[in-house]
Amino acid sequence: MDKLIPFLDLKRENERYGDEIKEAVNRVIDSGWYILGKEKEQFEKAFAGYCGTQFCVGVGNGLDAIRLILMAYMEQGIMQDGDEIILPANSFIATALAVTQCKLKPIFADCDPVTYNIAPSSIRERITPKTRAIIAVHLYGQIAPMDELNDIAKEYNLRLIEDAAQAHGAVYKDRKAGNLADAAAFSFYPVKNLGGLGDAGAITTNNKGLAHTIQSLSNYGSVEKYIHQYKGMNSRLDEIQAAILSVKLKYLDEENKQRQQIASLYSEKIKNKHIILPQIKDINSHVFHLYVIRTKQRDILQKFLMDNGVQTQIHYPVTIHKQKAYIDSSHVNLPVCERLQNEVLSLPLYPSLTKNEIEKVIDLLNSWTL
Ligand SMILES: *Cc1c(COP(=O)(O)O)cnc(C)c1O
């Protein structure tokens, strides 16, 4: 049998820039400066420039990035313990954990059955006098409906926060993910479109006060050494990850283009009446962090692919409000999310996937019968 096509091959991905990455890491080792230095500053400047925002703060990971935005709003008196934050139930659990860890209350909304992004109508049904913010996740790499969400935010005086952990470089009209709301959280976890070789994250915003508060919250709440204005945390983008990310940022647009090309091939050539392909509102707005198909017989299809040497994953098999960790929200009725969790299947899609591998995936899907 042919070699297994892995869902993702990070070794193969990063080898393409191996020499440059090793050079960057060696530069940091030799510098003798490992935390809060010029590599972090340089990356923040480059990433803000890339997203088109005025400010970027590098932090420890994507969960902390969301958490620090909420913590900063709490320090500013815009949110308080027990206030409500609306977010989609079909996301990675980090989106909700950031909310609960800040002692805010997650209110789960349903998603659109075509794009799988948060549904504006479901948000409107859930707004109360205690609602303070909406977190929009750009799920799988497709931008959430930001015009509608900004309208709702304006109408009810809510903050709008992007969870852009799956959408580095995605464009909505003429603006990039990270520059479409009050503030945005990014993760650079290794599997993301822009991924480090360890944990890392960032916040982008055009709000100077917010950026400064986040910066100090991420470094023990200090504004100058040993002077602590807030009860902060320790969540800092380290120099080695910053140096690696500066290398990989240069290739992000090219990699997103390669992802889009593979996605177009899948969408053009996969023809099976039992399979629903991803629908793209606007090709520019989708950077295919994941290529997610749907079928009623998902588990059977996953096994068929694995038996034939193609590894797939499920994003996500259980929506957040049905997880044990969120048992107090399990009564909430979110019919679209709940149906999708049993139907979605993510195919291998990454820039270093070869033509033969792509064709094999397509042929297998086209040959699959019930
Ligand atoms: C990956 C991810 C996160 C969390 O990022 P970490 O760096 O792993 O903390 C948050 N939200 C979404 C939507 C993600 O995909």
XYZ file of C-alpha atoms and ligand atoms in Angstrom:
385
model
C 0.000 0.000 0.000
C 1.094 3.584 -0.614
C 2.492 5.675 2.181
C -0.066 7.223 4.522
C -1.090 10.778 3.663
C -0.982 12.403 7.101
C -3.574 14.991 8.069
C -0.700 17.439 8.531
C 3.069 17.012 8.241
C 4.732 19.794 10.219
C 8.248 18.467 9.628
C 7.721 18.711 5.894
C 6.144 22.156 6.257
C 8.938 23.687 8.317
C 11.782 21.988 6.428
C 11.040 24.314 3.540
C 12.458 27.170 5.619
C 14.823 25.031 7.709
C 18.010 27.000 7.082
C 16.399 30.373 7.681
C 14.691 29.161 10.851
C 17.925 27.685 12.220
C 19.762 30.905 11.449
C 17.082 32.908 13.327
C 17.188 30.583 16.335
C 20.994 30.692 16.442
C 20.909 34.487 16.306
C 18.748 34.530 19.452
C 20.881 31.926 21.238
C 24.013 33.922 20.528
C 22.431 37.211 21.581
C 22.085 36.123 25.213
C 18.647 37.879 25.418
C 15.609 35.577 25.487
C 12.517 37.373 26.812
C 11.133 40.864 25.973
C 13.760 41.922 23.469
C 14.136 43.234 19.979
C 12.947 40.073 18.180
C 9.529 40.462 19.836
C 9.441 44.170 19.013
C 10.391 43.537 15.392
C 7.802 40.823 14.932
C 5.066 42.936 16.558
C 5.854 45.781 14.189
C 5.894 43.478 11.165
C 2.669 41.696 12.103
C 0.807 44.942 12.861
C 1.976 46.197 9.470
C 0.835 42.979 7.820
C -2.639 43.149 9.394
C -2.893 46.889 8.816
C -3.348 47.763 12.492
C -1.469 50.331 14.549
C -0.608 47.981 17.398
C 0.365 44.374 17.994
C 1.269 42.775 21.315
C 2.979 39.375 21.239
C 1.854 36.986 23.983
C 2.290 33.382 25.094
C -0.516 31.687 23.130
C -3.921 32.176 21.523
C -5.959 31.450 24.645
C -4.065 34.147 26.534
C -4.533 36.555 23.622
C -8.344 36.340 23.951
C -8.116 36.391 27.733
C -5.881 39.487 27.788
C -8.306 41.440 25.598
C -11.133 40.658 28.039
C -8.909 41.381 31.069
C -7.992 44.763 29.603
C -11.649 45.657 29.077
C -12.321 44.642 32.692
C -9.484 46.862 33.921
C -11.003 49.705 31.899
C -14.361 49.150 33.621
C -16.079 48.188 30.366
C -16.868 44.662 31.662
C -17.391 43.220 35.121
C -17.662 39.772 36.743
C -20.780 37.982 35.506
C -21.250 40.058 32.347
C -22.229 38.142 29.225
C -20.089 37.482 26.156
C -21.702 35.972 23.051
C -19.623 33.466 21.072
C -20.193 30.557 18.669
C -20.573 27.064 20.167
C -18.763 25.467 17.221
C -15.255 26.670 17.956
C -12.167 25.342 19.667
C -12.781 25.391 23.419
C -10.201 28.160 23.998
C -12.708 30.780 22.821
C -15.003 29.889 25.735
C -12.253 29.209 28.291
C -10.952 32.759 27.886
C -14.406 34.031 28.831
C -14.916 31.800 31.872
C -11.363 32.320 33.125
C -12.167 36.050 33.303
C -15.290 35.282 35.392
C -17.467 36.412 32.487
C -20.403 34.331 31.279
C -20.241 32.619 27.874
C -23.505 32.782 25.933
C -23.362 30.280 23.085
C -24.868 31.221 19.723
C -25.731 29.038 16.745
C -23.986 29.137 13.381
C -24.920 29.672 9.765
C -25.642 26.351 8.001
C -23.707 27.391 4.871
C -20.529 29.102 6.145
C -20.562 27.565 9.668
C -19.668 31.001 11.076
C -21.662 32.603 13.899
C -25.195 33.568 12.780
C -26.113 37.249 13.353
C -29.772 36.305 13.937
C -28.748 33.945 16.729
C -26.684 36.717 18.340
C -29.631 39.144 18.299
C -31.829 36.612 20.122
C -29.278 36.375 22.925
C -28.561 40.031 23.694
C -29.560 41.115 27.229
C -28.755 44.200 29.350
C -25.713 42.236 30.631
C -24.208 41.577 27.181
C -20.863 43.336 26.776
C -19.153 41.759 23.787
C -19.320 39.400 20.825
C -16.410 37.132 19.965
C -16.406 36.322 16.236
C -14.376 33.257 15.273
C -13.238 33.188 11.638
C -13.911 29.478 11.518
C -11.718 27.236 9.334
C -10.176 30.386 7.786
C -13.313 32.076 6.470
C -14.081 35.535 7.865
C -17.246 35.857 9.963
C -19.926 38.279 8.631
C -18.168 41.351 10.042
C -20.416 44.036 8.522
C -23.497 42.557 10.200
C -21.588 41.951 13.432
C -20.225 45.503 13.519
C -23.785 46.791 12.977
C -25.063 44.754 15.940
C -22.123 45.872 18.095
C -22.797 49.512 17.268
C -26.552 49.185 17.833
C -26.153 47.687 21.331
C -22.838 49.338 22.305
C -20.944 46.031 22.482
C -17.241 45.334 21.936
C -16.536 43.144 18.933
C -13.524 40.829 19.273
C -12.064 38.661 16.509
C -10.775 35.190 17.331
C -8.509 35.114 14.283
C -6.562 31.999 15.324
C -7.577 30.237 12.082
C -7.479 33.186 9.695
C -4.021 34.800 9.450
C -3.997 36.769 6.217
C -7.673 36.288 5.339
C -9.141 39.354 3.627
C -12.645 40.779 4.088
C -13.442 43.392 1.452
C -10.196 45.405 1.575
C -9.098 44.654 5.135
C -7.301 41.758 6.760
C -8.296 39.577 9.698
C -7.062 41.332 12.817
C -8.233 44.728 11.556
C -11.980 44.105 11.391
C -13.153 44.814 14.961
C -12.138 46.477 18.249
C -9.378 43.943 18.870
C -8.264 40.566 17.539
C -6.594 37.513 19.034
C -4.177 35.313 17.073
C -2.598 31.971 17.895
C 0.707 30.875 16.372
C 0.360 27.297 17.603
C 2.422 25.173 15.161
C -0.534 23.949 13.053
C -1.970 27.422 12.324
C -1.558 29.177 8.967
C 1.211 31.189 10.631
C 2.702 28.779 13.153
C 5.744 28.904 15.418
C 7.770 25.953 16.686
C 6.118 26.144 20.080
C 3.370 28.175 21.744
C 2.855 31.812 20.764
C 0.073 34.321 20.182
C -0.674 38.000 19.591
C -3.294 40.717 19.869
C -3.836 43.333 17.171
C -5.827 46.542 17.637
C -6.017 50.200 16.664
C -6.857 51.187 20.249
C -3.718 52.610 21.854
C -5.012 52.512 25.443
C -6.124 48.911 25.039
C -2.764 47.891 23.533
C -0.867 49.468 26.441
C -3.084 47.824 29.053
C -2.689 44.441 27.341
C 1.079 44.864 27.104
C 1.376 45.512 30.803
C -1.181 42.821 31.792
C 0.856 40.285 29.817
C 3.956 41.190 31.838
C 2.752 40.949 35.449
C 0.701 44.123 35.141
C 3.810 46.241 35.271
C 4.337 49.536 33.485
C 7.905 49.786 34.661
C 10.026 47.155 36.313
C 8.685 46.158 39.761
C 5.901 48.766 39.595
C 2.597 46.887 39.165
C -0.528 48.724 38.122
C -2.682 45.628 37.524
C -2.944 42.054 38.757
C -1.443 40.798 35.525
C -0.187 37.494 34.267
C 2.952 36.125 32.645
C 2.232 35.603 28.955
C 4.998 36.880 26.703
C 6.044 36.021 23.164
C 9.594 34.739 23.628
C 12.516 35.838 21.462
C 13.036 32.466 19.764
C 9.396 32.156 18.669
C 9.355 35.811 17.576
C 12.450 35.293 15.417
C 10.940 32.155 13.837
C 7.619 33.885 13.204
C 9.376 36.807 11.500
C 10.864 34.309 9.039
C 7.555 32.550 8.396
C 5.507 35.756 8.101
C 7.369 36.505 4.860
C 5.902 33.359 3.313
C 2.360 33.599 4.707
C 0.712 35.115 1.619
C 2.388 32.587 -0.669
C 1.325 29.714 1.600
C -2.252 30.966 1.805
C -2.305 31.107 -1.992
C -1.111 27.496 -2.130
C -3.817 26.508 0.340
C -6.419 28.251 -1.833
C -5.147 26.472 -4.938
C -5.448 23.061 -3.293
C -8.907 23.999 -2.023
C -9.973 24.987 -5.558
C -8.795 21.610 -6.846
C -10.773 19.799 -4.166
C -13.864 21.913 -4.829
C -13.627 21.475 -8.590
C -12.914 17.772 -8.674
C -14.663 16.181 -5.714
C -17.986 14.989 -7.071
C -20.005 12.727 -4.815
C -23.695 13.185 -4.110
C -23.218 12.145 -0.487
C -20.646 14.875 0.201
C -21.237 18.592 0.773
C -18.252 20.818 -0.058
C -17.352 24.065 1.737
C -19.189 27.136 0.475
C -17.141 30.278 0.139
C -18.887 33.624 0.382
C -15.909 35.321 -1.238
C -12.748 33.484 -2.271
C -10.584 36.298 -0.891
C -12.063 35.850 2.541
C -11.070 32.198 3.006
C -7.496 31.074 3.749
C -8.382 27.391 4.296
C -6.836 26.730 7.653
C -9.102 23.697 7.247
C -10.984 22.208 4.283
C -14.127 20.807 5.883
C -16.572 18.595 4.010
C -19.843 17.181 5.326
C -21.656 13.906 5.013
C -24.397 12.115 6.952
C -22.161 9.012 7.100
C -19.121 10.839 8.438
C -17.688 8.086 10.626
C -17.977 5.548 7.808
C -16.251 7.927 5.387
C -13.474 8.663 7.870
C -12.813 4.943 8.287
C -12.917 4.367 4.531
C -10.308 7.079 3.978
C -8.082 5.812 6.788
C -8.295 2.219 5.492
C -7.067 3.611 2.183
C -4.193 5.628 3.621
C -5.679 9.104 4.099
C -5.788 10.582 7.571
C -8.558 13.074 8.404
C -9.685 14.934 11.529
C -12.933 16.286 12.962
C -13.300 19.957 13.892
C -15.054 19.593 16.257
C -16.693 16.315 17.321
C -18.480 17.918 20.300
C -19.629 21.560 20.352
C -18.480 23.555 23.367
C -21.897 23.723 25.023
C -22.135 19.913 24.919
C -18.723 19.378 26.528
C -18.629 18.168 30.133
C -16.610 21.269 31.012
C -19.625 23.408 30.036
C -22.362 21.188 31.423
C -24.206 24.239 32.776
C -24.851 25.319 29.163
C -25.864 21.878 27.854
C -29.594 22.727 27.892
C -29.077 25.458 25.281
C -30.642 24.494 21.969
C -28.339 25.148 18.981
C -29.718 22.923 16.214
C -27.299 23.859 13.420
C -24.132 23.403 15.515
C -25.471 20.180 16.982
C -26.189 18.702 13.548
C -22.832 19.762 12.111
C -20.752 18.107 14.813
C -21.845 14.712 13.469
C -21.270 15.545 9.796
C -18.039 17.553 9.473
C -14.753 16.029 8.319
C -11.491 17.902 7.669
C -9.357 16.722 4.730
C -5.561 17.045 4.577
C -4.770 20.519 3.229
C -1.353 22.116 3.638
C 1.067 23.846 1.273
C 3.534 20.951 0.987
C 0.861 18.424 -0.063
C 1.936 16.976 -3.423
C -0.108 16.744 -6.615
C -0.224 12.949 -6.312
C -1.486 13.155 -2.754
C -4.184 15.663 -3.695
C -5.297 13.449 -6.579
C -5.401 10.397 -4.358
C -7.674 12.164 -1.864
C -9.972 13.307 -4.693
C -10.106 9.855 -6.349
C -10.924 8.149 -3.066
C -13.735 10.553 -2.279
C -15.163 10.155 -5.778
C -15.045 6.362 -5.507
C -16.794 6.246 -2.127
C -20.276 4.702 -2.213
C -22.620 3.925 0.640
C -5.976 27.393 18.092
C -7.132 28.180 18.511
C -7.135 28.914 19.725
C -6.115 28.752 20.810
O -4.815 28.959 20.493
P -3.639 28.382 21.426
O -2.439 29.091 20.908
O -3.600 26.917 21.260
O -3.955 28.786 22.828
C -8.219 29.734 19.984
N -9.253 29.825 19.130
C -9.291 29.125 17.986
C -10.473 29.287 17.080
C -8.241 28.266 17.640
O -8.312 27.553 16.503
